[in-house]
């Protein structure tokens, strides 16, 4: 029973952390309709930068903010390459992702793993140190849950602002944005900055949970994030009162649950990435089938 509870706690802890990344990818993929591969580089960027800053004694919360800003800068560069230099969205993301690999090595001083055990993190200092007794076992769960809720609320509020509405329009109808005298390209750059900023912050939080940073942690992150977004927006589509940001966080938890169950039944680690790709493929196929079915129903109602 204790093993099951520990597994469940771990699923929600990491599900919430990856949920922050999923919200960011929701902005780029669903709102902007931009398949952004920068995620595979910005996630470890946030993790490695946070690890370095925490190791140097920088406040862990400040480290999270700086990791967010570093990811936003990476996303902005992807946007500039696409908007200003007319490089395709996929190639723009690949270029920045590749460059970030070297940047992460520079940050970690050519080390694949940067450990910072016994250093203050958001989970063992400040607010994190106030959890005592039984609550100490749940402090990471509570703090990551509160953090993802704060991020979700901020993004929900932003998307209702004038800038947020223009961001939505830049993805679905850029000509409309142009007709309003606004630059849809700048809105794309802004959206990519927000998306990758949240992704890098998620990497920083995960690094502080694990007390280490790994430059290889970004491999497959774009698959995980996109799967979380599609699972959430597909499964909870009919729940009108649920916002999309909530749905993608729940999608992240469900995706993490699938991976954890596979590991629990004895799937070797070497097959983990294959499983991630397989789950994503199933989600995409299911989404396309459901989308085609809804289209046929819609066409019949029109007739």
PDB file of N, CA and C in Angstrom, residues 121-224:
ATOM      1  N   UNK A 121      16.868  24.620  -2.106  1.00  0.00           N
ATOM      2  CA  UNK A 121      15.956  24.596  -3.250  1.00  0.00           C
ATOM      3  C   UNK A 121      14.598  25.114  -2.779  1.00  0.00           C
ATOM      4  N   UNK A 122      13.669  25.261  -3.711  1.00  0.00           N
ATOM      5  CA  UNK A 122      12.340  25.741  -3.326  1.00  0.00           C
ATOM      6  C   UNK A 122      11.628  24.742  -2.430  1.00  0.00           C
ATOM      7  N   UNK A 123      12.117  23.483  -2.416  1.00  0.00           N
ATOM      8  CA  UNK A 123      11.456  22.435  -1.642  1.00  0.00           C
ATOM      9  C   UNK A 123      12.047  22.226  -0.248  1.00  0.00           C
ATOM     10  N   UNK A 124      13.235  22.741   0.008  1.00  0.00           N
ATOM     11  CA  UNK A 124      13.833  22.550   1.336  1.00  0.00           C
ATOM     12  C   UNK A 124      14.237  23.846   2.033  1.00  0.00           C
ATOM     13  N   UNK A 125      13.875  24.980   1.436  1.00  0.00           N
ATOM     14  CA  UNK A 125      14.174  26.266   2.071  1.00  0.00           C
ATOM     15  C   UNK A 125      12.962  27.188   1.934  1.00  0.00           C
ATOM     16  N   UNK A 126      12.922  28.250   2.719  1.00  0.00           N
ATOM     17  CA  UNK A 126      11.797  29.173   2.646  1.00  0.00           C
ATOM     18  C   UNK A 126      10.488  28.497   2.972  1.00  0.00           C
ATOM     19  N   UNK A 127       9.527  28.615   2.053  1.00  0.00           N
ATOM     20  CA  UNK A 127       8.216  27.993   2.245  1.00  0.00           C
ATOM     21  C   UNK A 127       8.360  26.478   2.380  1.00  0.00           C
ATOM     22  N   UNK A 128       9.265  25.896   1.615  1.00  0.00           N
ATOM     23  CA  UNK A 128       9.452  24.455   1.636  1.00  0.00           C
ATOM     24  C   UNK A 128       9.890  23.918   2.983  1.00  0.00           C
ATOM     25  N   UNK A 129      10.601  24.739   3.753  1.00  0.00           N
ATOM     26  CA  UNK A 129      11.086  24.277   5.060  1.00  0.00           C
ATOM     27  C   UNK A 129      10.016  24.372   6.142  1.00  0.00           C
ATOM     28  N   UNK A 130       8.873  24.988   5.818  1.00  0.00           N
ATOM     29  CA  UNK A 130       7.803  25.138   6.812  1.00  0.00           C
ATOM     30  C   UNK A 130       6.953  23.883   6.942  1.00  0.00           C
ATOM     31  N   UNK A 131       7.126  22.932   6.022  1.00  0.00           N
ATOM     32  CA  UNK A 131       6.378  21.675   6.095  1.00  0.00           C
ATOM     33  C   UNK A 131       7.075  20.746   7.082  1.00  0.00           C
ATOM     34  N   UNK A 132       6.363  20.342   8.092  1.00  0.00           N
ATOM     35  CA  UNK A 132       6.950  19.453   9.109  1.00  0.00           C
ATOM     36  C   UNK A 132       6.013  18.275   9.377  1.00  0.00           C
ATOM     37  N   UNK A 133       6.536  17.257  10.033  1.00  0.00           N
ATOM     38  CA  UNK A 133       5.732  16.099  10.394  1.00  0.00           C
ATOM     39  C   UNK A 133       5.238  15.342   9.189  1.00  0.00           C
ATOM     40  N   UNK A 134       3.970  14.970   9.225  1.00  0.00           N
ATOM     41  CA  UNK A 134       3.373  14.195   8.142  1.00  0.00           C
ATOM     42  C   UNK A 134       3.354  14.991   6.840  1.00  0.00           C
ATOM     43  N   UNK A 135       3.168  16.312   6.941  1.00  0.00           N
ATOM     44  CA  UNK A 135       3.065  17.160   5.760  1.00  0.00           C
ATOM     45  C   UNK A 135       4.363  17.210   4.958  1.00  0.00           C
ATOM     46  N   UNK A 136       5.467  16.884   5.627  1.00  0.00           N
ATOM     47  CA  UNK A 136       6.757  16.934   4.930  1.00  0.00           C
ATOM     48  C   UNK A 136       6.802  15.946   3.772  1.00  0.00           C
ATOM     49  N   UNK A 137       6.098  14.832   3.897  1.00  0.00           N
ATOM     50  CA  UNK A 137       6.072  13.834   2.835  1.00  0.00           C
ATOM     51  C   UNK A 137       5.294  14.316   1.610  1.00  0.00           C
ATOM     52  N   UNK A 138       4.466  15.329   1.814  1.00  0.00           N
ATOM     53  CA  UNK A 138       3.613  15.812   0.721  1.00  0.00           C
ATOM     54  C   UNK A 138       3.974  17.224   0.261  1.00  0.00           C
ATOM     55  N   UNK A 139       5.105  17.744   0.751  1.00  0.00           N
ATOM     56  CA  UNK A 139       5.428  19.140   0.444  1.00  0.00           C
ATOM     57  C   UNK A 139       5.698  19.363  -1.049  1.00  0.00           C
ATOM     58  N   UNK A 140       6.389  18.420  -1.698  1.00  0.00           N
ATOM     59  CA  UNK A 140       6.658  18.570  -3.128  1.00  0.00           C
ATOM     60  C   UNK A 140       5.348  18.519  -3.919  1.00  0.00           C
ATOM     61  N   UNK A 141       4.461  17.604  -3.537  1.00  0.00           N
ATOM     62  CA  UNK A 141       3.161  17.485  -4.199  1.00  0.00           C
ATOM     63  C   UNK A 141       2.356  18.774  -4.051  1.00  0.00           C
ATOM     64  N   UNK A 142       2.302  19.297  -2.836  1.00  0.00           N
ATOM     65  CA  UNK A 142       1.522  20.513  -2.570  1.00  0.00           C
ATOM     66  C   UNK A 142       2.111  21.708  -3.307  1.00  0.00           C
ATOM     67  N   UNK A 143       3.439  21.851  -3.229  1.00  0.00           N
ATOM     68  CA  UNK A 143       4.074  23.018  -3.836  1.00  0.00           C
ATOM     69  C   UNK A 143       3.994  22.993  -5.358  1.00  0.00           C
ATOM     70  N   UNK A 144       4.197  21.824  -5.964  1.00  0.00           N
ATOM     71  CA  UNK A 144       4.083  21.745  -7.425  1.00  0.00           C
ATOM     72  C   UNK A 144       2.635  21.943  -7.865  1.00  0.00           C
ATOM     73  N   UNK A 145       1.684  21.433  -7.058  1.00  0.00           N
ATOM     74  CA  UNK A 145       0.274  21.635  -7.370  1.00  0.00           C
ATOM     75  C   UNK A 145      -0.113  23.102  -7.328  1.00  0.00           C
ATOM     76  N   UNK A 146       0.334  23.802  -6.277  1.00  0.00           N
ATOM     77  CA  UNK A 146       0.043  25.233  -6.159  1.00  0.00           C
ATOM     78  C   UNK A 146       0.710  26.009  -7.284  1.00  0.00           C
ATOM     79  N   UNK A 147       1.948  25.625  -7.617  1.00  0.00           N
ATOM     80  CA  UNK A 147       2.687  26.332  -8.662  1.00  0.00           C
ATOM     81  C   UNK A 147       2.014  26.201 -10.020  1.00  0.00           C
ATOM     82  N   UNK A 148       1.570  24.991 -10.374  1.00  0.00           N
ATOM     83  CA  UNK A 148       0.928  24.809 -11.675  1.00  0.00           C
ATOM     84  C   UNK A 148      -0.422  25.525 -11.710  1.00  0.00           C
ATOM     85  N   UNK A 149      -1.112  25.604 -10.578  1.00  0.00           N
ATOM     86  CA  UNK A 149      -2.381  26.338 -10.518  1.00  0.00           C
ATOM     87  C   UNK A 149      -2.140  27.834 -10.726  1.00  0.00           C
ATOM     88  N   UNK A 150      -1.080  28.360 -10.110  1.00  0.00           N
ATOM     89  CA  UNK A 150      -0.749  29.783 -10.286  1.00  0.00           C
ATOM     90  C   UNK A 150      -0.431  30.080 -11.746  1.00  0.00           C
ATOM     91  N   UNK A 151       0.390  29.217 -12.364  1.00  0.00           N
ATOM     92  CA  UNK A 151       0.739  29.402 -13.776  1.00  0.00           C
ATOM     93  C   UNK A 151      -0.506  29.342 -14.646  1.00  0.00           C
ATOM     94  N   UNK A 152      -1.367  28.373 -14.366  1.00  0.00           N
ATOM     95  CA  UNK A 152      -2.600  28.204 -15.135  1.00  0.00           C
ATOM     96  C   UNK A 152      -3.495  29.443 -15.038  1.00  0.00           C
ATOM     97  N   UNK A 153      -3.656  29.973 -13.824  1.00  0.00           N
ATOM     98  CA  UNK A 153      -4.509  31.151 -13.622  1.00  0.00           C
ATOM     99  C   UNK A 153      -3.936  32.359 -14.354  1.00  0.00           C
ATOM    100  N   UNK A 154      -2.615  32.539 -14.264  1.00  0.00           N
ATOM    101  CA  UNK A 154      -1.976  33.676 -14.939  1.00  0.00           C
ATOM    102  C   UNK A 154      -2.176  33.591 -16.447  1.00  0.00           C
ATOM    103  N   UNK A 155      -1.997  32.398 -17.010  1.00  0.00           N
ATOM    104  CA  UNK A 155      -2.170  32.234 -18.459  1.00  0.00           C
ATOM    105  C   UNK A 155      -3.632  32.432 -18.855  1.00  0.00           C
ATOM    106  N   UNK A 156      -4.561  31.919 -18.051  1.00  0.00           N
ATOM    107  CA  UNK A 156      -5.988  32.102 -18.342  1.00  0.00           C
ATOM    108  C   UNK A 156      -6.348  33.585 -18.356  1.00  0.00           C
ATOM    109  N   UNK A 157      -5.842  34.317 -17.367  1.00  0.00           N
ATOM    110  CA  UNK A 157      -6.115  35.760 -17.304  1.00  0.00           C
ATOM    111  C   UNK A 157      -5.505  36.468 -18.501  1.00  0.00           C
ATOM    112  N   UNK A 158      -4.259  36.089 -18.837  1.00  0.00           N
ATOM    113  CA  UNK A 158      -3.579  36.735 -19.963  1.00  0.00           C
ATOM    114  C   UNK A 158      -4.333  36.511 -21.272  1.00  0.00           C
ATOM    115  N   UNK A 159      -4.811  35.298 -21.504  1.00  0.00           N
ATOM    116  CA  UNK A 159      -5.483  34.987 -22.762  1.00  0.00           C
ATOM    117  C   UNK A 159      -6.802  35.746 -22.932  1.00  0.00           C
ATOM    118  N   UNK A 160      -7.296  36.331 -21.831  1.00  0.00           N
ATOM    119  CA  UNK A 160      -8.514  37.135 -21.907  1.00  0.00           C
ATOM    120  C   UNK A 160      -8.219  38.616 -22.144  1.00  0.00           C
ATOM    121  N   UNK A 161      -6.943  38.987 -22.031  1.00  0.00           N
ATOM    122  CA  UNK A 161      -6.571  40.379 -22.257  1.00  0.00           C
ATOM    123  C   UNK A 161      -6.539  40.675 -23.753  1.00  0.00           C
ATOM    124  N   UNK A 162      -6.361  41.940 -24.096  1.00  0.00           N
ATOM    125  CA  UNK A 162      -6.288  42.337 -25.507  1.00  0.00           C
ATOM    126  C   UNK A 162      -5.104  41.670 -26.189  1.00  0.00           C
ATOM    127  N   UNK A 163      -3.968  41.638 -25.499  1.00  0.00           N
ATOM    128  CA  UNK A 163      -2.780  40.990 -26.055  1.00  0.00           C
ATOM    129  C   UNK A 163      -3.020  39.495 -26.234  1.00  0.00           C
ATOM    130  N   UNK A 164      -3.685  38.863 -25.265  1.00  0.00           N
ATOM    131  CA  UNK A 164      -3.972  37.443 -25.360  1.00  0.00           C
ATOM    132  C   UNK A 164      -4.910  37.121 -26.507  1.00  0.00           C
ATOM    133  N   UNK A 165      -5.906  37.963 -26.717  1.00  0.00           N
ATOM    134  CA  UNK A 165      -6.835  37.753 -27.832  1.00  0.00           C
ATOM    135  C   UNK A 165      -6.130  37.925 -29.174  1.00  0.00           C
ATOM    136  N   UNK A 166      -5.196  38.876 -29.244  1.00  0.00           N
ATOM    137  CA  UNK A 166      -4.413  39.051 -30.466  1.00  0.00           C
ATOM    138  C   UNK A 166      -3.513  37.843 -30.700  1.00  0.00           C
ATOM    139  N   UNK A 167      -3.013  37.279 -29.604  1.00  0.00           N
ATOM    140  CA  UNK A 167      -2.182  36.075 -29.715  1.00  0.00           C
ATOM    141  C   UNK A 167      -2.994  34.927 -30.297  1.00  0.00           C
ATOM    142  N   UNK A 168      -4.221  34.766 -29.824  1.00  0.00           N
ATOM    143  CA  UNK A 168      -5.100  33.724 -30.366  1.00  0.00           C
ATOM    144  C   UNK A 168      -5.359  33.960 -31.857  1.00  0.00           C
ATOM    145  N   UNK A 169      -5.617  35.207 -32.190  1.00  0.00           N
ATOM    146  CA  UNK A 169      -5.913  35.547 -33.578  1.00  0.00           C
ATOM    147  C   UNK A 169      -4.698  35.343 -34.478  1.00  0.00           C
ATOM    148  N   UNK A 170      -3.500  35.577 -33.936  1.00  0.00           N
ATOM    149  CA  UNK A 170      -2.274  35.404 -34.731  1.00  0.00           C
ATOM    150  C   UNK A 170      -2.097  33.958 -35.163  1.00  0.00           C
ATOM    151  N   UNK A 171      -2.611  33.032 -34.366  1.00  0.00           N
ATOM    152  CA  UNK A 171      -2.501  31.625 -34.716  1.00  0.00           C
ATOM    153  C   UNK A 171      -3.593  31.150 -35.654  1.00  0.00           C
ATOM    154  N   UNK A 172      -4.809  31.663 -35.465  1.00  0.00           N
ATOM    155  CA  UNK A 172      -5.941  31.180 -36.253  1.00  0.00           C
ATOM    156  C   UNK A 172      -6.244  32.046 -37.474  1.00  0.00           C
ATOM    157  N   UNK A 173      -5.979  33.344 -37.369  1.00  0.00           N
ATOM    158  CA  UNK A 173      -6.309  34.259 -38.468  1.00  0.00           C
ATOM    159  C   UNK A 173      -5.355  35.453 -38.473  1.00  0.00           C
ATOM    160  N   UNK A 174      -4.105  35.246 -38.922  1.00  0.00           N
ATOM    161  CA  UNK A 174      -3.124  36.340 -38.901  1.00  0.00           C
ATOM    162  C   UNK A 174      -3.517  37.539 -39.766  1.00  0.00           C
ATOM    163  N   UNK A 175      -4.304  37.282 -40.820  1.00  0.00           N
ATOM    164  CA  UNK A 175      -4.748  38.399 -41.674  1.00  0.00           C
ATOM    165  C   UNK A 175      -5.627  39.366 -40.892  1.00  0.00           C
ATOM    166  N   UNK A 176      -6.420  38.820 -39.976  1.00  0.00           N
ATOM    167  CA  UNK A 176      -7.285  39.666 -39.145  1.00  0.00           C
ATOM    168  C   UNK A 176      -6.442  40.569 -38.246  1.00  0.00           C
ATOM    169  N   UNK A 177      -5.361  40.013 -37.683  1.00  0.00           N
ATOM    170  CA  UNK A 177      -4.470  40.805 -36.841  1.00  0.00           C
ATOM    171  C   UNK A 177      -3.849  41.929 -37.648  1.00  0.00           C
ATOM    172  N   UNK A 178      -3.436  41.608 -38.877  1.00  0.00           N
ATOM    173  CA  UNK A 178      -2.837  42.620 -39.753  1.00  0.00           C
ATOM    174  C   UNK A 178      -3.840  43.714 -40.087  1.00  0.00           C
ATOM    175  N   UNK A 179      -5.103  43.320 -40.296  1.00  0.00           N
ATOM    176  CA  UNK A 179      -6.143  44.307 -40.625  1.00  0.00           C
ATOM    177  C   UNK A 179      -6.403  45.271 -39.473  1.00  0.00           C
ATOM    178  N   UNK A 180      -6.041  44.843 -38.249  1.00  0.00           N
ATOM    179  CA  UNK A 180      -6.195  45.708 -37.075  1.00  0.00           C
ATOM    180  C   UNK A 180      -4.995  46.635 -36.888  1.00  0.00           C
ATOM    181  N   UNK A 181      -4.044  46.533 -37.803  1.00  0.00           N
ATOM    182  CA  UNK A 181      -2.864  47.373 -37.717  1.00  0.00           C
ATOM    183  C   UNK A 181      -1.816  46.835 -36.756  1.00  0.00           C
ATOM    184  N   UNK A 182      -1.931  45.548 -36.402  1.00  0.00           N
ATOM    185  CA  UNK A 182      -0.962  44.911 -35.508  1.00  0.00           C
ATOM    186  C   UNK A 182      -0.098  43.930 -36.282  1.00  0.00           C
ATOM    187  N   UNK A 183       1.086  43.695 -35.769  1.00  0.00           N
ATOM    188  CA  UNK A 183       2.037  42.792 -36.412  1.00  0.00           C
ATOM    189  C   UNK A 183       1.833  41.373 -35.864  1.00  0.00           C
ATOM    190  N   UNK A 184       1.290  40.486 -36.691  1.00  0.00           N
ATOM    191  CA  UNK A 184       1.050  39.112 -36.255  1.00  0.00           C
ATOM    192  C   UNK A 184       2.366  38.387 -35.976  1.00  0.00           C
ATOM    193  N   UNK A 185       3.437  38.798 -36.667  1.00  0.00           N
ATOM    194  CA  UNK A 185       4.743  38.193 -36.437  1.00  0.00           C
ATOM    195  C   UNK A 185       5.243  38.433 -35.022  1.00  0.00           C
ATOM    196  N   UNK A 186       5.047  39.648 -34.529  1.00  0.00           N
ATOM    197  CA  UNK A 186       5.469  39.963 -33.160  1.00  0.00           C
ATOM    198  C   UNK A 186       4.676  39.152 -32.144  1.00  0.00           C
ATOM    199  N   UNK A 187       3.406  38.910 -32.453  1.00  0.00           N
ATOM    200  CA  UNK A 187       2.595  38.100 -31.549  1.00  0.00           C
ATOM    201  C   UNK A 187       3.087  36.650 -31.524  1.00  0.00           C
ATOM    202  N   UNK A 188       3.541  36.160 -32.674  1.00  0.00           N
ATOM    203  CA  UNK A 188       4.107  34.804 -32.708  1.00  0.00           C
ATOM    204  C   UNK A 188       5.369  34.717 -31.862  1.00  0.00           C
ATOM    205  N   UNK A 189       6.210  35.727 -31.980  1.00  0.00           N
ATOM    206  CA  UNK A 189       7.442  35.752 -31.184  1.00  0.00           C
ATOM    207  C   UNK A 189       7.106  35.778 -29.697  1.00  0.00           C
ATOM    208  N   UNK A 190       6.106  36.575 -29.339  1.00  0.00           N
ATOM    209  CA  UNK A 190       5.679  36.655 -27.943  1.00  0.00           C
ATOM    210  C   UNK A 190       5.160  35.303 -27.457  1.00  0.00           C
ATOM    211  N   UNK A 191       4.337  34.645 -28.270  1.00  0.00           N
ATOM    212  CA  UNK A 191       3.790  33.344 -27.887  1.00  0.00           C
ATOM    213  C   UNK A 191       4.872  32.291 -27.709  1.00  0.00           C
ATOM    214  N   UNK A 192       5.864  32.296 -28.595  1.00  0.00           N
ATOM    215  CA  UNK A 192       6.971  31.352 -28.477  1.00  0.00           C
ATOM    216  C   UNK A 192       7.814  31.645 -27.237  1.00  0.00           C
ATOM    217  N   UNK A 193       7.946  32.924 -26.905  1.00  0.00           N
ATOM    218  CA  UNK A 193       8.679  33.295 -25.692  1.00  0.00           C
ATOM    219  C   UNK A 193       7.953  32.792 -24.450  1.00  0.00           C
ATOM    220  N   UNK A 194       6.639  32.956 -24.417  1.00  0.00           N
ATOM    221  CA  UNK A 194       5.854  32.484 -23.268  1.00  0.00           C
ATOM    222  C   UNK A 194       5.933  30.967 -23.157  1.00  0.00           C
ATOM    223  N   UNK A 195       5.729  30.283 -24.281  1.00  0.00           N
ATOM    224  CA  UNK A 195       5.725  28.822 -24.276  1.00  0.00           C
ATOM    225  C   UNK A 195       7.050  28.242 -23.807  1.00  0.00           C
ATOM    226  N   UNK A 196       8.150  28.741 -24.351  1.00  0.00           N
ATOM    227  CA  UNK A 196       9.457  28.207 -23.970  1.00  0.00           C
ATOM    228  C   UNK A 196       9.908  28.705 -22.607  1.00  0.00           C
ATOM    229  N   UNK A 197       9.417  29.865 -22.191  1.00  0.00           N
ATOM    230  CA  UNK A 197       9.706  30.332 -20.841  1.00  0.00           C
ATOM    231  C   UNK A 197       9.120  29.393 -19.801  1.00  0.00           C
ATOM    232  N   UNK A 198       7.872  28.986 -20.008  1.00  0.00           N
ATOM    233  CA  UNK A 198       7.230  28.047 -19.083  1.00  0.00           C
ATOM    234  C   UNK A 198       7.906  26.679 -19.138  1.00  0.00           C
ATOM    235  N   UNK A 199       8.325  26.282 -20.329  1.00  0.00           N
ATOM    236  CA  UNK A 199       9.023  24.997 -20.471  1.00  0.00           C
ATOM    237  C   UNK A 199      10.335  24.995 -19.688  1.00  0.00           C
ATOM    238  N   UNK A 200      11.097  26.067 -19.818  1.00  0.00           N
ATOM    239  CA  UNK A 200      12.368  26.159 -19.099  1.00  0.00           C
ATOM    240  C   UNK A 200      12.145  26.225 -17.588  1.00  0.00           C
ATOM    241  N   UNK A 201      11.097  26.920 -17.165  1.00  0.00           N
ATOM    242  CA  UNK A 201      10.809  26.979 -15.733  1.00  0.00           C
ATOM    243  C   UNK A 201      10.445  25.597 -15.199  1.00  0.00           C
ATOM    244  N   UNK A 202       9.692  24.833 -15.985  1.00  0.00           N
ATOM    245  CA  UNK A 202       9.360  23.456 -15.587  1.00  0.00           C
ATOM    246  C   UNK A 202      10.633  22.633 -15.429  1.00  0.00           C
ATOM    247  N   UNK A 203      11.591  22.824 -16.337  1.00  0.00           N
ATOM    248  CA  UNK A 203      12.866  22.139 -16.222  1.00  0.00           C
ATOM    249  C   UNK A 203      13.608  22.532 -14.958  1.00  0.00           C
ATOM    250  N   UNK A 204      13.546  23.827 -14.619  1.00  0.00           N
ATOM    251  CA  UNK A 204      14.194  24.294 -13.402  1.00  0.00           C
ATOM    252  C   UNK A 204      13.574  23.713 -12.150  1.00  0.00           C
ATOM    253  N   UNK A 205      12.256  23.618 -12.127  1.00  0.00           N
ATOM    254  CA  UNK A 205      11.559  23.047 -10.970  1.00  0.00           C
ATOM    255  C   UNK A 205      11.873  21.557 -10.837  1.00  0.00           C
ATOM    256  N   UNK A 206      11.859  20.840 -11.978  1.00  0.00           N
ATOM    257  CA  UNK A 206      12.170  19.411 -11.939  1.00  0.00           C
ATOM    258  C   UNK A 206      13.608  19.173 -11.468  1.00  0.00           C
ATOM    259  N   UNK A 207      14.517  20.037 -11.907  1.00  0.00           N
ATOM    260  CA  UNK A 207      15.899  19.927 -11.472  1.00  0.00           C
ATOM    261  C   UNK A 207      16.045  20.104  -9.968  1.00  0.00           C
ATOM    262  N   UNK A 208      15.283  21.049  -9.406  1.00  0.00           N
ATOM    263  CA  UNK A 208      15.349  21.263  -7.962  1.00  0.00           C
ATOM    264  C   UNK A 208      14.702  20.112  -7.199  1.00  0.00           C
ATOM    265  N   UNK A 209      13.712  19.472  -7.804  1.00  0.00           N
ATOM    266  CA  UNK A 209      13.122  18.297  -7.160  1.00  0.00           C
ATOM    267  C   UNK A 209      14.130  17.150  -7.111  1.00  0.00           C
ATOM    268  N   UNK A 210      14.900  16.993  -8.204  1.00  0.00           N
ATOM    269  CA  UNK A 210      15.852  15.880  -8.298  1.00  0.00           C
ATOM    270  C   UNK A 210      17.228  16.246  -7.746  1.00  0.00           C
ATOM    271  N   UNK A 211      17.437  17.537  -7.444  1.00  0.00           N
ATOM    272  CA  UNK A 211      18.741  18.022  -6.969  1.00  0.00           C
ATOM    273  C   UNK A 211      19.856  17.766  -7.976  1.00  0.00           C
ATOM    274  N   UNK A 212      19.515  17.759  -9.238  1.00  0.00           N
ATOM    275  CA  UNK A 212      20.520  17.592 -10.283  1.00  0.00           C
ATOM    276  C   UNK A 212      19.959  18.070 -11.612  1.00  0.00           C
ATOM    277  N   UNK A 213      20.874  18.376 -12.523  1.00  0.00           N
ATOM    278  CA  UNK A 213      20.490  18.804 -13.866  1.00  0.00           C
ATOM    279  C   UNK A 213      21.165  17.900 -14.878  1.00  0.00           C
ATOM    280  N   UNK A 214      20.419  17.474 -15.873  1.00  0.00           N
ATOM    281  CA  UNK A 214      20.929  16.555 -16.887  1.00  0.00           C
ATOM    282  C   UNK A 214      20.695  17.167 -18.264  1.00  0.00           C
ATOM    283  N   UNK A 215      21.763  17.310 -19.043  1.00  0.00           N
ATOM    284  CA  UNK A 215      21.615  17.938 -20.357  1.00  0.00           C
ATOM    285  C   UNK A 215      20.805  17.064 -21.315  1.00  0.00           C
ATOM    286  N   UNK A 216      20.660  15.789 -20.991  1.00  0.00           N
ATOM    287  CA  UNK A 216      19.879  14.886 -21.848  1.00  0.00           C
ATOM    288  C   UNK A 216      18.399  14.839 -21.470  1.00  0.00           C
ATOM    289  N   UNK A 217      18.022  15.628 -20.474  1.00  0.00           N
ATOM    290  CA  UNK A 217      16.638  15.581 -19.987  1.00  0.00           C
ATOM    291  C   UNK A 217      15.631  16.087 -21.010  1.00  0.00           C
ATOM    292  N   UNK A 218      16.104  16.835 -22.008  1.00  0.00           N
ATOM    293  CA  UNK A 218      15.172  17.394 -22.988  1.00  0.00           C
ATOM    294  C   UNK A 218      14.748  16.412 -24.067  1.00  0.00           C
ATOM    295  N   UNK A 219      15.462  15.293 -24.188  1.00  0.00           N
ATOM    296  CA  UNK A 219      15.141  14.319 -25.234  1.00  0.00           C
ATOM    297  C   UNK A 219      13.727  13.771 -25.049  1.00  0.00           C
ATOM    298  N   UNK A 220      12.896  13.990 -26.042  1.00  0.00           N
ATOM    299  CA  UNK A 220      11.525  13.489 -25.993  1.00  0.00           C
ATOM    300  C   UNK A 220      10.538  14.404 -25.290  1.00  0.00           C
ATOM    301  N   UNK A 221      11.000  15.569 -24.820  1.00  0.00           N
ATOM    302  CA  UNK A 221      10.093  16.465 -24.105  1.00  0.00           C
ATOM    303  C   UNK A 221       8.981  17.004 -25.005  1.00  0.00           C
ATOM    304  N   UNK A 222       9.323  17.276 -26.257  1.00  0.00           N
ATOM    305  CA  UNK A 222       8.296  17.797 -27.164  1.00  0.00           C
ATOM    306  C   UNK A 222       7.221  16.747 -27.399  1.00  0.00           C
ATOM    307  N   UNK A 223       7.614  15.461 -27.435  1.00  0.00           N
ATOM    308  CA  UNK A 223       6.635  14.377 -27.589  1.00  0.00           C
ATOM    309  C   UNK A 223       5.743  14.309 -26.355  1.00  0.00           C
ATOM    310  N   UNK A 224       6.362  14.355 -25.177  1.00  0.00           N
ATOM    311  CA  UNK A 224       5.593  14.296 -23.935  1.00  0.00           C
ATOM    312  C   UNK A 224       4.627  15.473 -23.824  1.00  0.00           C
TER     313      UNK A 224
END
